[in-house]
Amino acid sequence: MRNLTLVFISGSIFGLGLVISEMTNPEKVRSFLRVFGNWDPSLLFVMFSAIFVSAPMFWILKKRRPQKQASLGINSNQKVLDGQLVMGAGLFGIGWGLVGFCPGPAVSSLSFGHVTSIIFMVAMIAGFTLSDYLKSSR
Amino acid sequence: MISTNIDYLNFSPANATLGGVLIGIAVSLFFFTTSRNAGISGILSDLILSKAARIQNFLFILGLVLGPLVYTAIIAEPMKYVITPSFSLIVLGGFLVGFGTKLGNGCTSGHGVCGISRFSIRSILATCVFLAAGTLTVTLMDWFVHA
């Protein structure tokens, strides 16, 4: 119960961070990707300050509980050069640039009540489903 | 012509840094509690496609919506939200974001924040690729619009 409460709180803090940094505004994110033009570097500050907090925290937590390292979402034994990783990141980047939404901000923007957020979410879930289907049928 | 100039009108380093610190605290708390990476594409797609850790995933996503909802209600002014009016562009973009993050096992949070915080070479590579692809896409779109 305590853990589930903490998970809910961490989701809420994450969402709060996204709206305060205005990452839930697609045009703001597209302005960050407009490196060769009128560039708004704000997202860089979001990413660096997040890493500045979480990198030392992860390091401390991993030291404290080395036995749980294996349960991390991403397997660190995977090879580095991986076609699926590069292809996936590339397609994601194109979609990100087209609209200005990545998954987190798209979810958080649902709280504003715009239909466009819902349309994006439905299309994104369709993408998850097809990708998962193709992966499992290989 | 390709050139860079900083959009000082919209640049908001203070809010960006505060938001980033909150995101850093959130992923640390999630890792402390679950020993998992708070990658949102993974949590959301697992919630839909897998039966594992369903309640955990649901509560995280719920918080991701309710946190902003409470904040917006308290400050009582609408959040800035500008998106393309093109239905087909939103559908295409959404599909590519979903398909790509599932194929590449992560998005801005999973690779960009959590992965880089763990110094994962794969995540650093993925982050470079999606930043480059996003920049290229916006640059080409601007170029075609102005051409």
mmCIF file of C-alpha atoms in Angstrom:
data_model
loop_
_atom_site.group_PDB
_atom_site.id
_atom_site.type_symbol
_atom_site.label_atom_id
_atom_site.label_comp_id
_atom_site.label_asym_id
_atom_site.label_seq_id
_atom_site.Cartn_x
_atom_site.Cartn_y
_atom_site.Cartn_z
ATOM 1 C CA MET A 1 0.000 0.000 0.000
ATOM 2 C CA ARG A 2 2.814 2.373 0.923
ATOM 3 C CA ASN A 3 4.580 1.528 -2.333
ATOM 4 C CA LEU A 4 1.479 2.101 -4.440
ATOM 5 C CA THR A 5 0.998 5.495 -2.794
ATOM 6 C CA LEU A 6 4.616 6.405 -3.568
ATOM 7 C CA VAL A 7 4.153 5.307 -7.200
ATOM 8 C CA PHE A 8 1.084 7.550 -7.488
ATOM 9 C CA ILE A 9 2.999 10.443 -5.895
ATOM 10 C CA SER A 10 5.939 9.984 -8.263
ATOM 11 C CA GLY A 11 3.551 10.057 -11.257
ATOM 12 C CA SER A 12 1.985 13.253 -9.903
ATOM 13 C CA ILE A 13 5.362 14.940 -9.361
ATOM 14 C CA PHE A 14 6.435 13.897 -12.864
ATOM 15 C CA GLY A 15 3.270 15.427 -14.348
ATOM 16 C CA LEU A 16 3.759 18.583 -12.298
ATOM 17 C CA GLY A 17 7.323 18.869 -13.635
ATOM 18 C CA LEU A 18 6.049 18.527 -17.201
ATOM 19 C CA VAL A 19 3.438 21.307 -16.917
ATOM 20 C CA ILE A 20 5.712 23.676 -14.974
ATOM 21 C CA SER A 21 8.425 23.309 -17.613
ATOM 22 C CA GLU A 22 5.698 23.686 -20.302
ATOM 23 C CA MET A 23 6.672 20.451 -22.023
ATOM 24 C CA THR A 24 2.929 19.837 -22.357
ATOM 25 C CA ASN A 25 2.812 22.588 -24.995
ATOM 26 C CA PRO A 26 3.670 20.902 -28.333
ATOM 27 C CA GLU A 27 4.784 24.181 -29.924
ATOM 28 C CA LYS A 28 7.285 24.733 -27.081
ATOM 29 C CA VAL A 29 8.847 21.328 -27.770
ATOM 30 C CA ARG A 30 8.932 21.935 -31.525
ATOM 31 C CA SER A 31 10.687 25.254 -30.832
ATOM 32 C CA PHE A 32 13.357 23.270 -29.000
ATOM 33 C CA LEU A 33 13.826 21.043 -32.056
ATOM 34 C CA ARG A 34 14.086 24.179 -34.240
ATOM 35 C CA VAL A 35 17.852 24.266 -33.636
ATOM 36 C CA PHE A 36 18.466 25.791 -37.071
ATOM 37 C CA GLY A 37 16.088 28.708 -36.686
ATOM 38 C CA ASN A 38 14.383 30.542 -33.841
ATOM 39 C CA TRP A 39 15.601 28.146 -31.131
ATOM 40 C CA ASP A 40 14.140 27.784 -27.626
ATOM 41 C CA PRO A 41 16.684 25.706 -25.643
ATOM 42 C CA SER A 42 14.389 25.272 -22.588
ATOM 43 C CA LEU A 43 14.018 21.494 -23.003
ATOM 44 C CA LEU A 44 17.763 21.107 -22.652
ATOM 45 C CA PHE A 45 17.487 22.677 -19.188
ATOM 46 C CA VAL A 46 14.652 20.292 -18.317
ATOM 47 C CA MET A 47 16.663 17.248 -19.340
ATOM 48 C CA PHE A 48 19.943 18.311 -17.746
ATOM 49 C CA SER A 49 18.392 19.332 -14.431
ATOM 50 C CA ALA A 50 16.422 16.058 -14.285
ATOM 51 C CA ILE A 51 19.608 14.048 -14.911
ATOM 52 C CA PHE A 52 21.490 16.216 -12.418
ATOM 53 C CA VAL A 53 19.072 14.999 -9.738
ATOM 54 C CA SER A 54 18.459 11.407 -10.823
ATOM 55 C CA ALA A 55 22.009 10.335 -11.796
ATOM 56 C CA PRO A 56 23.403 10.630 -8.221
ATOM 57 C CA MET A 57 20.156 9.236 -6.769
ATOM 58 C CA PHE A 58 20.286 6.173 -9.050
ATOM 59 C CA TRP A 59 23.928 5.672 -8.165
ATOM 60 C CA ILE A 60 23.202 5.737 -4.427
ATOM 61 C CA LEU A 61 20.113 3.529 -4.720
ATOM 62 C CA LYS A 62 21.898 0.955 -6.882
ATOM 63 C CA LYS A 63 24.759 0.776 -4.384
ATOM 64 C CA ARG A 64 22.308 0.185 -1.591
ATOM 65 C CA ARG A 65 20.408 -2.564 -3.360
ATOM 66 C CA PRO A 66 22.700 -4.287 -5.863
ATOM 67 C CA GLN A 67 20.578 -7.454 -5.877
ATOM 68 C CA LYS A 68 17.733 -5.612 -7.537
ATOM 69 C CA GLN A 69 19.784 -4.261 -10.413
ATOM 70 C CA ALA A 70 18.671 -7.059 -12.699
ATOM 71 C CA SER A 71 15.061 -5.940 -12.534
ATOM 72 C CA LEU A 72 15.746 -2.643 -14.314
ATOM 73 C CA GLY A 73 13.533 -2.031 -17.314
ATOM 74 C CA ILE A 74 16.365 -2.090 -19.819
ATOM 75 C CA ASN A 75 18.797 -4.986 -19.874
ATOM 76 C CA SER A 76 22.297 -3.556 -19.726
ATOM 77 C CA ASN A 77 23.790 -6.709 -21.262
ATOM 78 C CA GLN A 78 22.163 -5.978 -24.607
ATOM 79 C CA LYS A 79 24.534 -5.129 -27.412
ATOM 80 C CA VAL A 80 25.121 -1.473 -28.148
ATOM 81 C CA LEU A 81 24.623 -1.377 -31.902
ATOM 82 C CA ASP A 82 21.108 -2.576 -32.370
ATOM 83 C CA GLY A 83 19.039 -1.920 -35.499
ATOM 84 C CA GLN A 84 15.740 -2.000 -33.618
ATOM 85 C CA LEU A 85 16.967 0.577 -31.107
ATOM 86 C CA VAL A 86 18.193 2.981 -33.796
ATOM 87 C CA MET A 87 15.171 2.449 -36.061
ATOM 88 C CA GLY A 88 12.771 2.836 -33.127
ATOM 89 C CA ALA A 89 14.452 6.000 -31.858
ATOM 90 C CA GLY A 90 14.505 7.411 -35.410
ATOM 91 C CA LEU A 91 10.785 6.824 -36.026
ATOM 92 C CA PHE A 92 9.966 8.207 -32.589
ATOM 93 C CA GLY A 93 12.038 11.319 -33.341
ATOM 94 C CA ILE A 94 10.161 11.917 -36.609
ATOM 95 C CA GLY A 95 6.773 11.644 -34.870
ATOM 96 C CA TRP A 96 8.053 13.876 -32.062
ATOM 97 C CA GLY A 97 9.106 16.538 -34.567
ATOM 98 C CA LEU A 98 5.851 16.324 -36.578
ATOM 99 C CA VAL A 99 3.587 17.099 -33.617
ATOM 100 C CA GLY A 100 5.781 18.064 -30.620
ATOM 101 C CA PHE A 101 4.520 15.389 -28.252
ATOM 102 C CA CYS A 102 6.422 12.549 -26.632
ATOM 103 C CA PRO A 103 4.542 10.012 -24.480
ATOM 104 C CA GLY A 104 4.750 11.721 -21.037
ATOM 105 C CA PRO A 105 3.561 15.195 -22.056
ATOM 106 C CA ALA A 106 0.827 13.642 -24.232
ATOM 107 C CA VAL A 107 -0.558 11.803 -21.173
ATOM 108 C CA SER A 108 -0.270 14.851 -18.878
ATOM 109 C CA SER A 109 -1.925 17.133 -21.443
ATOM 110 C CA LEU A 110 -5.087 15.024 -21.159
ATOM 111 C CA SER A 111 -5.723 17.071 -17.994
ATOM 112 C CA PHE A 112 -6.282 20.190 -20.157
ATOM 113 C CA GLY A 113 -9.227 18.514 -21.877
ATOM 114 C CA HIS A 114 -8.302 19.101 -25.547
ATOM 115 C CA VAL A 115 -9.601 16.597 -28.121
ATOM 116 C CA THR A 116 -6.273 16.724 -29.967
ATOM 117 C CA SER A 117 -4.513 15.112 -26.966
ATOM 118 C CA ILE A 118 -6.986 12.225 -27.073
ATOM 119 C CA ILE A 119 -6.526 11.743 -30.834
ATOM 120 C CA PHE A 120 -2.741 11.680 -30.352
ATOM 121 C CA MET A 121 -3.061 9.155 -27.500
ATOM 122 C CA VAL A 122 -5.293 6.816 -29.544
ATOM 123 C CA ALA A 123 -2.852 6.899 -32.476
ATOM 124 C CA MET A 124 0.099 6.353 -30.129
ATOM 125 C CA ILE A 125 -1.564 3.322 -28.521
ATOM 126 C CA ALA A 126 -2.236 1.927 -32.000
ATOM 127 C CA GLY A 127 1.498 2.338 -32.664
ATOM 128 C CA PHE A 128 2.415 0.523 -29.435
ATOM 129 C CA THR A 129 0.062 -2.322 -30.317
ATOM 130 C CA LEU A 130 1.271 -2.816 -33.888
ATOM 131 C CA SER A 131 4.929 -2.603 -32.857
ATOM 132 C CA ASP A 132 4.352 -5.116 -30.069
ATOM 133 C CA TYR A 133 2.496 -7.434 -32.459
ATOM 134 C CA LEU A 134 5.307 -7.298 -35.047
ATOM 135 C CA LYS A 135 7.943 -7.886 -32.346
ATOM 136 C CA SER A 136 6.160 -10.924 -30.923
ATOM 137 C CA SER A 137 5.423 -12.461 -34.334
ATOM 138 C CA ARG A 138 9.056 -12.394 -35.462
ATOM 139 C CA MET B 1 19.343 29.777 -45.095
ATOM 140 C CA ILE B 2 20.347 27.724 -42.075
ATOM 141 C CA SER B 3 21.199 29.712 -38.988
ATOM 142 C CA THR B 4 20.585 29.540 -35.271
ATOM 143 C CA ASN B 5 19.354 32.306 -33.046
ATOM 144 C CA ILE B 6 17.967 31.931 -29.559
ATOM 145 C CA ASP B 7 14.268 32.580 -29.085
ATOM 146 C CA TYR B 8 14.648 34.795 -26.009
ATOM 147 C CA LEU B 9 10.959 35.661 -26.060
ATOM 148 C CA ASN B 10 9.953 32.103 -25.149
ATOM 149 C CA PHE B 11 13.137 30.787 -23.520
ATOM 150 C CA SER B 12 12.247 29.951 -19.899
ATOM 151 C CA PRO B 13 15.313 28.512 -18.139
ATOM 152 C CA ALA B 14 13.967 28.963 -14.571
ATOM 153 C CA ASN B 15 10.713 27.055 -15.123
ATOM 154 C CA ALA B 16 12.543 24.490 -17.249
ATOM 155 C CA THR B 17 15.069 23.855 -14.478
ATOM 156 C CA LEU B 18 12.391 23.668 -11.765
ATOM 157 C CA GLY B 19 10.331 21.254 -13.888
ATOM 158 C CA GLY B 20 13.424 19.166 -14.630
ATOM 159 C CA VAL B 21 14.322 18.923 -10.932
ATOM 160 C CA LEU B 22 10.768 17.715 -10.199
ATOM 161 C CA ILE B 23 11.074 15.104 -12.973
ATOM 162 C CA GLY B 24 14.434 13.999 -11.532
ATOM 163 C CA ILE B 25 12.846 13.625 -8.066
ATOM 164 C CA ALA B 26 9.906 11.702 -9.581
ATOM 165 C CA VAL B 27 12.035 9.137 -11.450
ATOM 166 C CA SER B 28 14.265 8.713 -8.366
ATOM 167 C CA LEU B 29 11.238 8.090 -6.143
ATOM 168 C CA PHE B 30 9.845 5.621 -8.690
ATOM 169 C CA PHE B 31 13.180 3.787 -8.841
ATOM 170 C CA PHE B 32 13.448 3.796 -5.032
ATOM 171 C CA THR B 33 9.962 2.287 -4.742
ATOM 172 C CA THR B 34 9.872 -0.185 -7.639
ATOM 173 C CA SER B 35 13.514 -0.655 -8.798
ATOM 174 C CA ARG B 36 12.148 0.168 -12.264
ATOM 175 C CA ASN B 37 12.885 2.909 -14.774
ATOM 176 C CA ALA B 38 10.145 5.526 -14.972
ATOM 177 C CA GLY B 39 9.984 5.367 -18.765
ATOM 178 C CA ILE B 40 6.536 6.532 -19.733
ATOM 179 C CA SER B 41 6.265 4.776 -23.097
ATOM 180 C CA GLY B 42 7.097 1.506 -21.317
ATOM 181 C CA ILE B 43 4.741 2.058 -18.387
ATOM 182 C CA LEU B 44 1.855 3.120 -20.636
ATOM 183 C CA SER B 45 2.303 0.364 -23.215
ATOM 184 C CA ASP B 46 2.675 -2.237 -20.436
ATOM 185 C CA LEU B 47 -0.517 -0.957 -18.856
ATOM 186 C CA ILE B 48 -2.297 -1.616 -22.149
ATOM 187 C CA LEU B 49 -0.514 -4.703 -23.468
ATOM 188 C CA SER B 50 0.692 -6.608 -20.413
ATOM 189 C CA LYS B 51 -0.742 -7.937 -17.174
ATOM 190 C CA ALA B 52 2.469 -7.369 -15.159
ATOM 191 C CA ALA B 53 2.470 -4.692 -12.429
ATOM 192 C CA ARG B 54 -0.884 -3.426 -13.658
ATOM 193 C CA ILE B 55 -1.939 -1.496 -10.533
ATOM 194 C CA GLN B 56 1.495 0.127 -10.230
ATOM 195 C CA ASN B 57 1.434 1.206 -13.883
ATOM 196 C CA PHE B 58 -2.140 2.448 -13.617
ATOM 197 C CA LEU B 59 -1.431 4.566 -10.524
ATOM 198 C CA PHE B 60 1.645 6.141 -12.117
ATOM 199 C CA ILE B 61 -0.298 7.127 -15.251
ATOM 200 C CA LEU B 62 -3.188 8.365 -13.106
ATOM 201 C CA GLY B 63 -0.775 10.595 -11.170
ATOM 202 C CA LEU B 64 0.667 11.865 -14.447
ATOM 203 C CA VAL B 65 -2.801 13.219 -15.348
ATOM 204 C CA LEU B 66 -4.048 14.215 -11.868
ATOM 205 C CA GLY B 67 -0.854 16.080 -10.833
ATOM 206 C CA PRO B 68 -1.245 18.602 -13.689
ATOM 207 C CA LEU B 69 -5.039 18.697 -13.168
ATOM 208 C CA VAL B 70 -4.666 19.799 -9.530
ATOM 209 C CA TYR B 71 -1.912 22.281 -10.436
ATOM 210 C CA THR B 72 -4.001 23.829 -13.227
ATOM 211 C CA ALA B 73 -6.992 24.094 -10.872
ATOM 212 C CA ILE B 74 -4.887 25.842 -8.207
ATOM 213 C CA ILE B 75 -3.210 28.414 -10.436
ATOM 214 C CA ALA B 76 -6.558 28.890 -12.213
ATOM 215 C CA GLU B 77 -5.294 29.935 -15.627
ATOM 216 C CA PRO B 78 -5.227 27.860 -18.799
ATOM 217 C CA MET B 79 -1.913 26.202 -19.676
ATOM 218 C CA LYS B 80 -0.352 27.195 -22.988
ATOM 219 C CA TYR B 81 -1.168 24.575 -25.598
ATOM 220 C CA VAL B 82 -0.478 25.097 -29.298
ATOM 221 C CA ILE B 83 -0.676 22.089 -31.607
ATOM 222 C CA THR B 84 -0.991 21.568 -35.343
ATOM 223 C CA PRO B 85 -4.619 21.808 -36.522
ATOM 224 C CA SER B 86 -4.027 18.938 -38.969
ATOM 225 C CA PHE B 87 -5.866 15.789 -37.892
ATOM 226 C CA SER B 88 -3.799 13.545 -40.161
ATOM 227 C CA LEU B 89 -0.517 15.007 -38.883
ATOM 228 C CA ILE B 90 -1.552 14.318 -35.268
ATOM 229 C CA VAL B 91 -2.538 10.759 -36.146
ATOM 230 C CA LEU B 92 0.678 10.137 -38.100
ATOM 231 C CA GLY B 93 2.825 11.692 -35.368
ATOM 232 C CA GLY B 94 1.069 9.784 -32.598
ATOM 233 C CA PHE B 95 1.408 6.515 -34.465
ATOM 234 C CA LEU B 96 5.141 7.037 -35.114
ATOM 235 C CA VAL B 97 5.766 8.009 -31.476
ATOM 236 C CA GLY B 98 3.970 4.864 -30.257
ATOM 237 C CA PHE B 99 5.506 2.526 -32.834
ATOM 238 C CA GLY B 100 9.014 3.949 -32.468
ATOM 239 C CA THR B 101 9.176 4.044 -28.678
ATOM 240 C CA LYS B 102 7.900 0.463 -28.447
ATOM 241 C CA LEU B 103 10.438 -0.706 -31.057
ATOM 242 C CA GLY B 104 13.316 1.216 -29.457
ATOM 243 C CA ASN B 105 12.246 0.359 -25.891
ATOM 244 C CA GLY B 106 12.006 3.912 -24.611
ATOM 245 C CA CYS B 107 11.254 7.581 -25.046
ATOM 246 C CA THR B 108 12.494 10.897 -23.663
ATOM 247 C CA SER B 109 11.957 9.728 -20.065
ATOM 248 C CA GLY B 110 13.169 6.109 -20.330
ATOM 249 C CA HIS B 111 16.242 6.748 -22.495
ATOM 250 C CA GLY B 112 16.699 10.516 -22.186
ATOM 251 C CA VAL B 113 16.417 10.852 -18.403
ATOM 252 C CA CYS B 114 16.599 7.420 -16.710
ATOM 253 C CA GLY B 115 18.946 5.750 -19.202
ATOM 254 C CA ILE B 116 21.419 8.632 -19.339
ATOM 255 C CA SER B 117 21.309 8.835 -15.514
ATOM 256 C CA ARG B 118 22.458 5.198 -15.472
ATOM 257 C CA PHE B 119 25.146 6.029 -18.079
ATOM 258 C CA SER B 120 23.648 3.449 -20.454
ATOM 259 C CA ILE B 121 25.427 3.624 -23.814
ATOM 260 C CA ARG B 122 22.309 2.341 -25.589
ATOM 261 C CA SER B 123 20.190 5.104 -24.063
ATOM 262 C CA ILE B 124 22.735 7.777 -24.966
ATOM 263 C CA LEU B 125 22.717 6.450 -28.547
ATOM 264 C CA ALA B 126 18.893 6.367 -28.668
ATOM 265 C CA THR B 127 18.684 9.918 -27.280
ATOM 266 C CA CYS B 128 21.115 11.223 -29.910
ATOM 267 C CA VAL B 129 19.089 9.498 -32.649
ATOM 268 C CA PHE B 130 15.668 10.829 -31.610
ATOM 269 C CA LEU B 131 17.021 14.345 -31.001
ATOM 270 C CA ALA B 132 18.607 14.311 -34.462
ATOM 271 C CA ALA B 133 15.470 12.879 -36.136
ATOM 272 C CA GLY B 134 13.227 15.410 -34.359
ATOM 273 C CA THR B 135 15.480 18.329 -35.293
ATOM 274 C CA LEU B 136 15.669 17.175 -38.905
ATOM 275 C CA THR B 137 11.880 16.789 -39.106
ATOM 276 C CA VAL B 138 11.148 20.285 -37.744
ATOM 277 C CA THR B 139 13.877 21.811 -39.934
ATOM 278 C CA LEU B 140 12.513 20.165 -43.099
ATOM 279 C CA MET B 141 8.917 21.114 -42.235
ATOM 280 C CA ASP B 142 9.889 24.768 -41.703
ATOM 281 C CA TRP B 143 11.843 24.683 -44.910
ATOM 282 C CA PHE B 144 8.904 23.392 -46.958
ATOM 283 C CA VAL B 145 6.497 25.848 -45.363
ATOM 284 C CA HIS B 146 8.752 28.799 -46.134
ATOM 285 C CA ALA B 147 9.741 27.558 -49.604
#
